[in-house]
Amino acid sequence: MRVAIVGATGAVGHELMKVLEQSRLNFSELQLYASPRSAGITLTFKGQQLTVQATPDGPIPADVILASAGGSISQALAPKWVEGGAVVIDNSSAFRYDPEVPLVVPEVNGEAALGHKGIIANPNCTTAIAVVAVAPIHRTYGVKRMIVSTYQATSGAGQKGMDELLEQTRVQLDGGVAGSKEFAHPIPFNVIPHIDVFQDNGYTKEEMKVAWETRKILGDESLQVSCTAVRIPTLRTHSEAITLDLERPATPDQIRDLLAGAPGVEIRDNPQEKLYPMPLTASGKYDVEVGRIRQSLVFDGGIDLFVAGDQLLKGAALNAVQIAEYLQEHGALN
Amino acid sequence: MRVAIVGATGAVGHELMKVLEQSRLNFSELQLYASPRSAGITLTFKGQQLTVQATPDGPIPADVILASAGGSISQALAPKWVEGGAVVIDNSSAFRYDPEVPLVVPEVNGEAALGHKGIIANPNCTTAIAVVAVAPIHRTYGVKRMIVSTYQATSGAGQKGMDELLEQTRVQLDGGVAGSKEFAHPIPFNVIPHIDVFQDNGYTKEEMKVAWETRKILGDESLQVSCTAVRIPTLRTHSEAITLDLERPATPDQIRDLLAGAPGVEIRDNPQEKLYPMPLTASGKYDVEVGRIRQSLVFDGGIDLFVAGDQLLKGAALNAVQIAEYLQEHGALN
């Protein structure tokens, strides 16, 4: 089986290669594609040097294409890749809301991937991290309302986002005035409640993605979701404060027991030992850290919790590779 | 009238002096007190050098004492200061929940200050910033439920907190491993969902303060409040994402109109122009920035908003001086 990465030189592409090196996915060949300006670069995979090629304007000779080169490239080229016979696992938002395209987090709705028509969408990073923790709760207790406030890392804007945070922090520490290019405002020591573009209803597209995609992945259009998406000066891992109103009351102990057995979750919830989810400990980790589990003070029998997940991994590269693994294990790949 | 600051050399003490310099409070003398190890330091006030004295173990010869030296010092000494004839405006949490002690944000419940028995409590910074925006909404539309997620600056832990952020960020940028002393974990490029001590119910004291104090200031024990308090790597200004469930439905335009005339509020809510509350713009400002005003997606007729307020100012020093001004303007000071 041949695997291709489109967008191999970006932050997610870098993580895709690292995850594939440790993956149980059985494949014989890895092809790397990126923009023409990155063509010719060599990258190391399992000790071998692979040369990055310019993404062609037509089919790619691969069985699975992991696409992470932005929405406009996916929009234009994914249909051609499918025509060429590949299954496309797309990390952009281009196809996520297409009713013909499954939106998949394997721990939650892996079976949806099996019904694909060529393209499978990888969810928004904030959504992927939240649903790993929320899906088991929804199945057992029925989530009616979900209120999310995010603490999102600069790597959500790719390697350039992280570079800007580091460079501009140094500028400010050296007595200068930090500037901005990747973000709407300087990010060092600041908080920016603005990720992606604003919609007519006053929410950003990032905030609405959490509502739209959580409903689609959980298969429950009645679920009410509200999000405030905020960029903060961290490098990687998105954290989220989540409040849940439940159909059937739950206690924190019940939720801890439930999530202790949930795939993709690491319970990190011992406040007396100063154990709770944090970017410092969640970065580089496959599992999403879940903690601060406590009874809601505004919803009877509701639950508050805090999650931290590496959005380059579970929020992007890891989830994409896990989709491919799921397909292969279910005999749905060549 | 004689004013004294206890805790003059701390971060809030520094802001108290700056705010007093610009205050309309009419006073003839300013005395500065701090720990014995800071005694003898001279600080400049309105161009004059004032010498810091060691806080005595008994009465202080002042009419108004602005105390910001921590809970244990206030607990031990404030009763003696009151016996000596002073009105104490206390920035610690020592007396906030005492039913005999008014907890005051002048824009919201200034009249409560007039009923004091010697001590007036200044609220927790997070609460003070939130209620400036929420109180007018509560009065007009009736807040039933309030869900708050905070983005709190290191200055909540005083000057040492800010110094640790700057120093340890430099350590990390230089390739070292950041450490921690003021915070439970390293704070550079991290998020710590732990401020103050944990309570039996799994909430931190900081989180419960927001619930307890909001109810006391608004005079409504039926108000349901839940908070997630999170320390992030910023220097000053706390930001807060707030979701409100209302008795009477409100539209975002109605809330903008209402808050446009509210004292202590600066509406900063023009997403298309990239205008919303941020530490970068709110730091050093007396007013609390309020923006991202939008219809709740989980409560019919409810409202989501985002606030940013300088917690050394409205969250501490400014509010304390405003209480003294209020007392003087109502003939309640010598």
XYZ file of C-alpha atoms in Angstrom:
668
model
C 0.000 0.000 0.000
C 1.242 3.441 -0.961
C 0.759 6.452 1.319
C 1.211 10.074 0.262
C 1.417 13.204 2.397
C 0.403 16.448 0.733
C 1.741 19.393 2.738
C 4.712 17.393 4.021
C 6.838 20.391 4.981
C 4.287 22.057 7.255
C 3.860 21.615 11.009
C 1.176 18.951 10.578
C 3.179 17.259 7.793
C 6.126 16.986 10.157
C 3.905 15.334 12.785
C 2.332 13.041 10.161
C 5.770 11.618 9.377
C 6.596 11.101 13.056
C 3.234 9.414 13.716
C 3.575 7.207 10.615
C 7.009 6.053 11.814
C 5.394 4.583 14.922
C 2.121 3.587 13.320
C 0.857 0.034 12.957
C -0.320 0.994 9.462
C 1.111 -1.495 6.989
C 2.397 0.352 3.934
C 5.168 -0.150 1.416
C 5.856 3.356 0.194
C 5.648 6.948 1.417
C 5.479 9.848 -1.036
C 5.926 13.431 0.077
C 4.371 16.437 -1.664
C 4.416 20.139 -0.954
C 4.356 23.462 -2.777
C 6.764 23.870 -5.715
C 9.004 26.065 -3.583
C 9.637 23.136 -1.198
C 10.238 20.609 -3.998
C 13.654 18.956 -3.772
C 13.925 19.198 0.010
C 14.817 15.834 1.533
C 13.191 14.621 4.739
C 14.161 11.604 6.840
C 11.649 8.797 7.346
C 12.696 5.632 9.198
C 16.313 6.483 8.467
C 15.762 6.957 4.744
C 15.998 10.202 2.829
C 12.807 11.016 0.937
C 12.615 13.842 -1.580
C 9.686 16.239 -1.471
C 7.933 16.615 -4.835
C 5.796 19.484 -6.056
C 2.111 18.615 -5.655
C 0.899 17.755 -9.167
C -2.229 19.285 -10.664
C -3.819 15.854 -11.115
C -3.927 12.338 -9.684
C -1.298 11.079 -7.240
C -0.176 7.432 -7.539
C -1.061 6.485 -3.947
C -3.733 4.425 -2.192
C -4.128 6.788 0.785
C -3.469 10.516 0.635
C -3.097 12.415 3.895
C -3.789 16.006 2.890
C -2.722 18.919 5.018
C -1.984 21.720 2.606
C -4.961 23.991 3.255
C -8.587 24.182 2.192
C -8.150 25.629 -1.285
C -5.688 22.923 -2.394
C -7.926 20.174 -1.015
C -10.993 21.742 -2.605
C -9.329 21.850 -6.003
C -7.373 18.592 -6.023
C -9.059 16.032 -3.742
C -11.721 15.112 -6.327
C -8.928 14.421 -8.844
C -7.068 12.288 -6.294
C -10.260 10.290 -5.702
C -10.747 9.848 -9.449
C -7.202 8.508 -9.556
C -8.229 5.791 -7.120
C -6.954 7.134 -3.803
C -8.758 7.456 -0.488
C -8.222 11.027 0.753
C -8.039 11.803 4.461
C -8.318 15.566 4.466
C -7.213 17.772 7.323
C -8.793 20.968 5.952
C -12.323 22.230 6.516
C -13.124 21.997 2.766
C -15.331 18.890 2.954
C -16.254 18.599 6.623
C -19.811 19.839 6.221
C -20.538 17.917 3.031
C -23.222 15.344 3.940
C -21.531 12.877 1.579
C -18.232 13.099 3.468
C -17.796 11.337 6.814
C -16.178 13.416 9.575
C -14.323 10.971 11.750
C -12.653 10.579 15.123
C -11.926 6.832 15.151
C -12.528 6.333 18.899
C -15.946 7.939 18.485
C -17.403 7.164 15.063
C -14.796 5.096 13.225
C -17.520 3.084 11.489
C -18.610 6.246 9.636
C -15.277 6.156 7.791
C -16.227 2.851 6.150
C -19.053 4.582 4.264
C -16.768 7.064 2.520
C -17.025 7.920 -1.167
C -13.352 8.722 -1.549
C -12.918 11.560 0.928
C -12.887 11.355 4.729
C -12.615 14.583 6.679
C -10.453 15.065 9.753
C -12.171 17.402 12.217
C -11.051 20.764 13.463
C -8.413 20.329 16.180
C -10.498 21.862 18.986
C -13.420 19.571 18.176
C -11.333 16.404 17.900
C -9.812 17.008 21.337
C -13.168 17.785 22.977
C -15.150 14.867 21.523
C -12.662 12.244 22.702
C -13.749 13.168 26.250
C -17.340 14.191 25.569
C -18.480 11.283 23.346
C -18.450 8.612 26.093
C -20.335 11.022 28.371
C -22.862 11.729 25.633
C -23.459 8.019 25.002
C -24.030 7.265 28.690
C -25.611 10.414 30.110
C -26.838 12.362 27.062
C -25.288 15.798 26.611
C -27.970 18.466 26.134
C -25.815 21.588 26.279
C -22.051 22.008 25.924
C -20.251 25.277 26.674
C -16.594 25.420 25.636
C -13.934 28.070 26.249
C -10.639 27.363 24.521
C -7.008 28.146 25.256
C -5.468 27.577 21.826
C -1.796 27.346 21.006
C -0.008 29.266 18.258
C 0.735 26.013 16.394
C -2.906 26.117 15.348
C -1.511 28.613 12.824
C 1.263 26.181 11.841
C 5.012 26.439 12.235
C 4.852 30.144 11.349
C 2.551 30.716 14.306
C 4.989 29.106 16.722
C 7.929 30.957 15.164
C 6.110 34.277 15.541
C 5.397 33.632 19.216
C 9.054 32.776 19.930
C 10.531 35.600 17.855
C 8.170 38.315 19.048
C 8.447 37.213 22.691
C 12.194 37.708 22.367
C 11.620 41.139 20.839
C 9.430 42.132 23.772
C 11.822 40.717 26.408
C 14.603 42.729 24.811
C 12.619 45.922 25.302
C 11.119 46.179 21.827
C 7.502 46.312 20.726
C 6.168 42.956 19.525
C 4.585 42.893 16.078
C 2.286 40.488 14.312
C 1.938 38.853 10.917
C 0.331 35.450 11.468
C -2.108 36.728 14.096
C -4.477 39.691 14.132
C -2.512 41.278 17.001
C 0.815 40.700 18.764
C 0.566 37.402 20.629
C 3.361 37.564 23.254
C 1.853 37.960 26.739
C -1.516 38.638 25.096
C -4.869 36.907 24.600
C -6.714 37.182 21.258
C -10.397 36.122 21.196
C -10.345 35.802 17.417
C -9.490 32.614 15.488
C -10.556 32.274 11.833
C -13.069 34.732 10.353
C -16.112 36.283 11.988
C -19.581 35.071 10.957
C -22.769 37.133 10.774
C -23.916 35.826 14.165
C -20.861 37.299 15.934
C -19.167 33.926 16.381
C -15.929 33.105 14.595
C -15.837 30.254 12.120
C -13.542 28.417 14.567
C -16.250 28.668 17.233
C -18.973 27.490 14.868
C -16.810 24.577 13.694
C -16.891 23.233 17.256
C -20.704 23.355 17.214
C -21.176 22.002 13.664
C -18.543 19.278 13.885
C -19.390 18.046 17.381
C -22.990 17.529 16.245
C -21.919 15.732 13.067
C -19.391 13.439 14.798
C -21.780 12.563 17.643
C -24.632 12.191 15.147
C -26.927 14.385 17.243
C -28.284 17.542 15.629
C -30.219 18.432 18.803
C -27.024 18.995 20.811
C -26.603 22.672 21.734
C -22.987 23.831 21.614
C -21.512 27.250 22.288
C -17.819 28.076 22.060
C -15.475 30.964 22.750
C -12.218 30.326 20.875
C -9.189 32.189 22.201
C -5.581 32.255 21.036
C -3.050 32.427 23.874
C 0.773 32.550 23.953
C 1.511 28.818 24.104
C 3.385 26.763 21.514
C 1.345 23.585 21.189
C -1.615 21.796 22.817
C -5.078 23.286 23.008
C -6.765 23.366 26.419
C -10.534 23.642 26.845
C -12.846 24.375 29.777
C -16.049 22.428 29.132
C -19.392 22.653 30.957
C -21.960 19.919 30.236
C -25.705 19.894 30.897
C -26.785 16.241 30.909
C -30.087 14.405 30.260
C -29.336 11.972 33.091
C -27.470 13.263 36.153
C -23.883 12.117 36.649
C -21.452 12.421 39.543
C -17.760 13.280 39.062
C -16.828 9.771 40.239
C -19.096 8.206 37.614
C -17.494 10.348 34.919
C -13.978 9.487 36.112
C -14.838 5.768 36.029
C -16.396 6.118 32.588
C -13.469 8.026 31.092
C -10.837 5.819 32.739
C -11.822 3.155 30.226
C -12.281 5.467 27.253
C -9.869 5.131 24.319
C -7.705 8.178 23.635
C -8.230 9.596 27.130
C -5.709 9.945 29.945
C -7.358 10.866 33.215
C -5.167 13.411 34.954
C -7.284 14.475 37.869
C -5.614 14.597 41.244
C -5.640 18.241 42.306
C -4.040 17.534 45.674
C -1.005 16.212 43.807
C -1.224 19.155 41.376
C -2.215 16.794 38.573
C -4.527 18.267 35.957
C -4.359 18.745 32.191
C -1.726 21.216 30.988
C 0.116 21.920 27.706
C 3.388 21.232 29.561
C 2.416 17.583 30.054
C 0.016 16.995 27.149
C 2.335 18.193 24.368
C 3.733 15.327 22.332
C 1.245 12.915 23.908
C -1.232 10.864 21.842
C -3.938 10.742 24.524
C -6.028 13.760 25.462
C -5.557 14.703 29.117
C -8.843 15.071 31.022
C -9.153 16.422 34.555
C -10.714 19.006 36.867
C -13.829 16.763 36.712
C -16.401 18.261 39.089
C -20.125 18.698 39.563
C -21.532 21.653 37.670
C -22.712 24.523 39.855
C -25.217 25.698 37.236
C -26.737 22.465 35.862
C -28.260 19.856 38.210
C -26.261 16.673 37.734
C -24.098 18.394 35.115
C -20.330 18.150 34.827
C -17.438 20.592 34.402
C -14.097 19.383 33.123
C -10.840 20.589 31.607
C -9.020 18.942 28.708
C -5.629 19.425 27.073
C -4.690 17.733 23.815
C -1.824 18.162 21.401
C -3.630 19.670 18.463
C -0.883 18.733 16.024
C -1.427 15.104 17.080
C -4.986 14.193 18.139
C -6.159 17.462 16.636
C -4.582 16.691 13.255
C -1.815 14.228 12.292
C -2.549 11.431 14.770
C -6.273 11.412 14.038
C -5.615 11.236 10.287
C -3.266 8.257 10.641
C -5.713 6.569 13.029
C -8.408 6.874 10.349
C -6.104 5.119 7.874
C -5.344 2.411 10.458
C -9.054 1.938 11.081
C -9.741 1.531 7.361
C -6.925 -0.979 6.939
C -7.957 -3.006 9.996
C -11.488 -3.179 8.603
C -10.264 -4.365 5.204
C -11.265 -1.131 3.555
C -7.889 -0.257 2.023
C -5.993 -1.877 -0.838
C -7.763 63.503 55.870
C -4.931 61.015 56.281
C -4.585 57.967 53.997
C -2.340 54.995 54.704
C -1.301 52.169 52.380
C -0.336 48.896 54.050
C 1.634 46.771 51.613
C 3.003 49.805 49.768
C 5.925 48.002 48.136
C 3.887 45.258 46.443
C 2.412 45.248 42.951
C -0.986 46.476 44.179
C 0.680 49.038 46.493
C 2.524 50.450 43.500
C -0.758 50.791 41.596
C -2.491 52.305 44.651
C 0.045 55.140 44.656
C -0.363 55.753 40.933
C -4.161 55.748 41.207
C -4.101 58.040 44.269
C -1.929 60.523 42.350
C -4.717 60.934 39.800
C -7.611 60.501 42.209
C -10.164 63.143 43.080
C -9.896 61.924 46.691
C -9.158 64.939 48.912
C -6.501 64.022 51.446
C -3.706 65.846 53.263
C -1.279 63.074 54.046
C -0.180 59.708 52.687
C 1.554 57.169 54.928
C 3.264 54.086 53.527
C 3.659 50.811 55.412
C 5.162 47.463 54.490
C 7.045 44.567 56.062
C 10.034 45.435 58.314
C 12.436 44.384 55.571
C 11.071 47.130 53.281
C 11.158 49.819 56.012
C 13.320 52.782 55.070
C 12.730 52.497 51.327
C 11.633 55.832 49.825
C 8.920 56.010 47.185
C 7.910 59.035 45.121
C 4.370 60.380 45.397
C 3.418 63.553 43.531
C 7.105 64.453 43.315
C 7.744 63.995 47.032
C 9.865 61.320 48.642
C 7.912 59.283 51.186
C 9.624 56.795 53.501
C 8.107 53.336 53.947
C 7.598 52.414 57.607
C 7.322 48.939 59.136
C 3.648 48.084 59.689
C 3.089 48.508 63.437
C 1.445 45.826 65.556
C -1.325 48.212 66.594
C -3.332 51.238 65.441
C -2.220 53.392 62.513
C -2.809 57.164 62.732
C -4.859 57.435 59.539
C -8.506 58.004 58.603
C -8.527 55.552 55.674
C -6.280 52.507 55.450
C -5.908 50.790 52.078
C -4.679 47.324 53.015
C -2.977 45.070 50.498
C -0.508 43.007 52.501
C -2.267 39.640 52.450
C -5.039 37.907 54.335
C -3.167 37.004 57.529
C -1.973 40.570 58.159
C -5.454 41.972 57.527
C -7.019 39.293 59.721
C -4.703 40.120 62.611
C -4.456 43.908 62.346
C -7.586 45.328 60.686
C -9.657 45.111 63.907
C -6.945 47.115 65.701
C -6.906 49.716 62.933
C -10.672 50.051 63.238
C -10.395 50.431 67.015
C -7.881 53.207 66.336
C -10.562 55.058 64.394
C -9.695 54.230 60.785
C -11.915 52.974 57.985
C -10.185 49.957 56.459
C -10.576 49.117 52.770
C -9.163 45.633 52.614
C -7.928 43.973 49.442
C -7.540 40.491 50.961
C -10.173 37.765 51.191
C -10.066 37.839 55.037
C -13.377 39.631 55.567
C -15.197 39.269 52.250
C -17.635 36.623 53.425
C -18.329 38.211 56.821
C -22.010 39.267 56.724
C -21.060 42.377 58.764
C -18.571 43.510 56.113
C -19.781 45.097 52.868
C -18.151 43.790 49.676
C -18.162 46.688 47.280
C -17.718 47.577 43.623
C -18.737 51.261 43.641
C -20.406 51.212 40.190
C -22.548 48.291 41.323
C -23.305 48.540 45.033
C -21.535 51.662 46.313
C -24.345 52.343 48.782
C -23.429 49.138 50.646
C -20.139 50.793 51.624
C -22.031 53.415 53.640
C -23.248 50.727 56.054
C -19.752 49.612 57.050
C -18.680 48.941 60.636
C -15.060 49.866 60.063
C -14.037 47.382 57.382
C -15.029 47.364 53.709
C -13.857 44.478 51.552
C -12.517 44.828 48.025
C -13.569 41.842 45.898
C -11.421 39.270 44.235
C -10.003 40.670 40.991
C -11.802 38.222 38.705
C -15.146 39.011 40.321
C -14.670 42.780 40.269
C -13.927 42.723 36.537
C -16.889 40.456 35.718
C -19.526 42.275 37.778
C -18.840 45.651 36.181
C -20.223 44.134 32.967
C -22.715 41.665 34.426
C -24.436 43.887 37.029
C -26.258 46.130 34.521
C -27.378 43.015 32.621
C -28.585 41.418 35.855
C -30.571 44.518 36.808
C -32.307 44.729 33.442
C -32.626 41.138 32.264
C -32.088 39.017 35.402
C -29.123 36.655 35.261
C -30.126 33.109 36.224
C -26.928 31.259 35.378
C -23.411 32.569 34.768
C -20.590 30.395 33.423
C -17.116 31.951 33.531
C -13.793 30.713 32.135
C -10.847 32.916 33.052
C -7.551 33.782 31.400
C -5.644 35.182 34.394
C -2.364 37.051 34.314
C 0.687 36.295 36.430
C 0.346 39.633 38.235
C -2.500 37.988 40.143
C 0.422 36.522 42.102
C 1.986 39.977 42.512
C 5.242 41.391 41.195
C 6.963 38.068 41.872
C 4.517 36.355 39.536
C 5.306 38.742 36.700
C 9.058 38.483 37.382
C 8.861 34.689 37.275
C 7.067 34.738 33.924
C 9.660 37.075 32.388
C 12.697 35.324 33.869
C 11.575 31.787 33.136
C 10.440 32.676 29.616
C 13.969 33.929 28.972
C 15.369 30.677 30.402
C 13.210 28.661 28.025
C 13.989 30.824 24.988
C 17.693 30.358 25.752
C 17.250 26.594 25.554
C 16.943 25.890 29.273
C 14.118 24.247 31.217
C 11.771 26.728 32.884
C 11.232 26.285 36.630
C 8.592 27.527 39.030
C 8.411 29.016 42.508
C 5.372 31.305 42.546
C 3.202 28.939 40.519
C 2.461 25.222 40.907
C 4.160 24.498 37.565
C 6.336 26.394 35.076
C 4.202 29.126 33.518
C 6.071 30.073 30.278
C 4.100 28.853 27.255
C 1.896 26.838 29.629
C -1.659 26.926 31.020
C -2.315 26.058 34.690
C -5.962 25.376 35.706
C -5.127 25.898 39.376
C -5.337 29.237 41.217
C -5.520 29.284 45.034
C -6.225 26.057 46.960
C -8.579 23.244 45.992
C -11.854 22.837 47.911
C -13.646 19.583 48.748
C -16.024 20.060 45.802
C -13.172 20.006 43.288
C -13.319 23.739 42.617
C -10.452 26.009 43.611
C -11.030 28.753 46.146
C -10.458 31.258 43.324
C -13.335 29.686 41.388
C -15.635 29.651 44.415
C -14.765 33.293 45.175
C -16.297 34.256 41.840
C -19.535 32.458 42.813
C -19.682 33.652 46.433
C -18.656 37.250 45.721
C -20.778 37.781 42.632
C -23.854 36.731 44.628
C -22.941 38.996 47.544
C -22.186 42.061 45.405
C -25.322 41.627 43.291
C -27.363 40.845 46.414
C -28.885 37.738 44.828
C -28.253 34.411 46.505
C -30.299 32.587 43.863
C -27.787 33.371 41.112
C -26.030 30.212 39.900
C -22.360 30.767 39.066
C -19.734 28.333 37.866
C -16.127 29.238 37.136
C -12.992 27.655 35.727
C -10.002 29.774 36.784
C -6.885 29.373 34.666
C -3.466 30.977 34.909
C -1.895 31.793 31.551
C 1.424 33.365 30.520
C 0.387 37.018 30.418
C 1.726 39.845 32.584
C -1.350 41.804 33.574
C -5.097 41.983 32.838
C -7.487 39.106 33.416
C -9.735 38.098 30.509
C -12.960 36.156 30.996
C -15.351 34.308 28.672
C -18.823 34.672 30.187
C -22.052 32.878 29.216
C -25.297 34.234 30.697
C -28.694 32.541 30.967
C -31.258 35.345 31.418
C -34.754 35.568 32.963
C -35.856 37.926 30.187
C -34.426 37.412 26.694
C -31.967 40.007 25.400
C -30.444 40.642 22.002
C -26.765 41.519 21.513
C -27.800 45.014 20.373
C -29.810 45.559 23.549
C -26.828 44.494 25.647
C -24.464 46.766 23.687
C -26.835 49.712 24.197
C -27.182 48.916 27.880
C -23.459 48.582 28.510
C -22.558 51.617 26.404
C -23.977 53.719 29.229
C -22.626 51.614 32.085
C -19.970 53.152 34.357
C -16.597 51.442 34.323
C -17.266 49.734 30.973
C -15.620 50.370 27.621
C -17.441 48.635 24.794
C -14.838 47.207 22.438
C -16.907 45.158 20.071
C -16.215 45.601 16.394
C -14.888 42.258 15.152
C -14.656 43.410 11.537
C -12.170 46.050 12.689
C -10.462 43.462 14.927
C -11.690 45.288 18.015
C -12.391 43.098 21.029
C -11.110 42.966 24.600
C -7.443 41.989 24.983
C -4.748 42.356 27.673
C -2.687 44.313 25.130
C -5.258 47.114 25.086
C -6.879 46.754 28.534
C -3.671 46.857 30.587
C -3.241 50.162 32.392
C -6.824 51.136 31.615
C -9.377 51.995 34.332
C -12.411 50.739 32.403
C -13.119 47.081 31.819
C -13.192 46.231 28.106
C -16.326 44.337 27.038
C -16.844 42.779 23.608
C -17.631 39.654 21.606
C -21.254 40.282 22.622
C -23.396 37.665 20.877
C -26.529 35.584 21.284
C -25.970 32.439 23.300
C -26.251 29.214 21.308
C -27.250 27.199 24.389
C -29.661 29.506 26.264
C -32.692 31.029 24.514
C -32.273 34.796 24.685
C -29.016 34.375 26.590
C -25.791 36.255 25.954
C -22.112 35.381 25.537
C -19.460 38.030 26.032
C -15.743 38.472 26.644
C -14.216 40.927 29.102
C -10.661 42.091 29.834
C -9.817 44.205 32.859
C -6.554 45.230 34.488
C -6.721 43.240 37.687
C -4.177 45.445 39.421
C -6.508 48.393 38.741
C -10.252 47.581 38.648
C -9.456 44.214 40.201
C -7.600 45.794 43.125
C -6.063 49.286 43.523
C -8.536 51.322 41.485
C -11.583 49.723 43.080
C -10.171 50.385 46.575
C -9.540 54.068 45.832
C -12.986 54.351 44.213
C -14.528 53.037 47.448
C -12.706 55.777 49.409
C -13.862 58.381 46.875
C -17.434 57.133 47.191
C -17.309 57.380 50.988
C -15.885 60.904 50.860
C -18.415 62.088 48.272
C -21.205 60.776 50.485
C -19.851 62.557 53.565
C -18.873 59.292 55.195
C -15.190 60.115 55.810
C -13.584 62.578 58.230
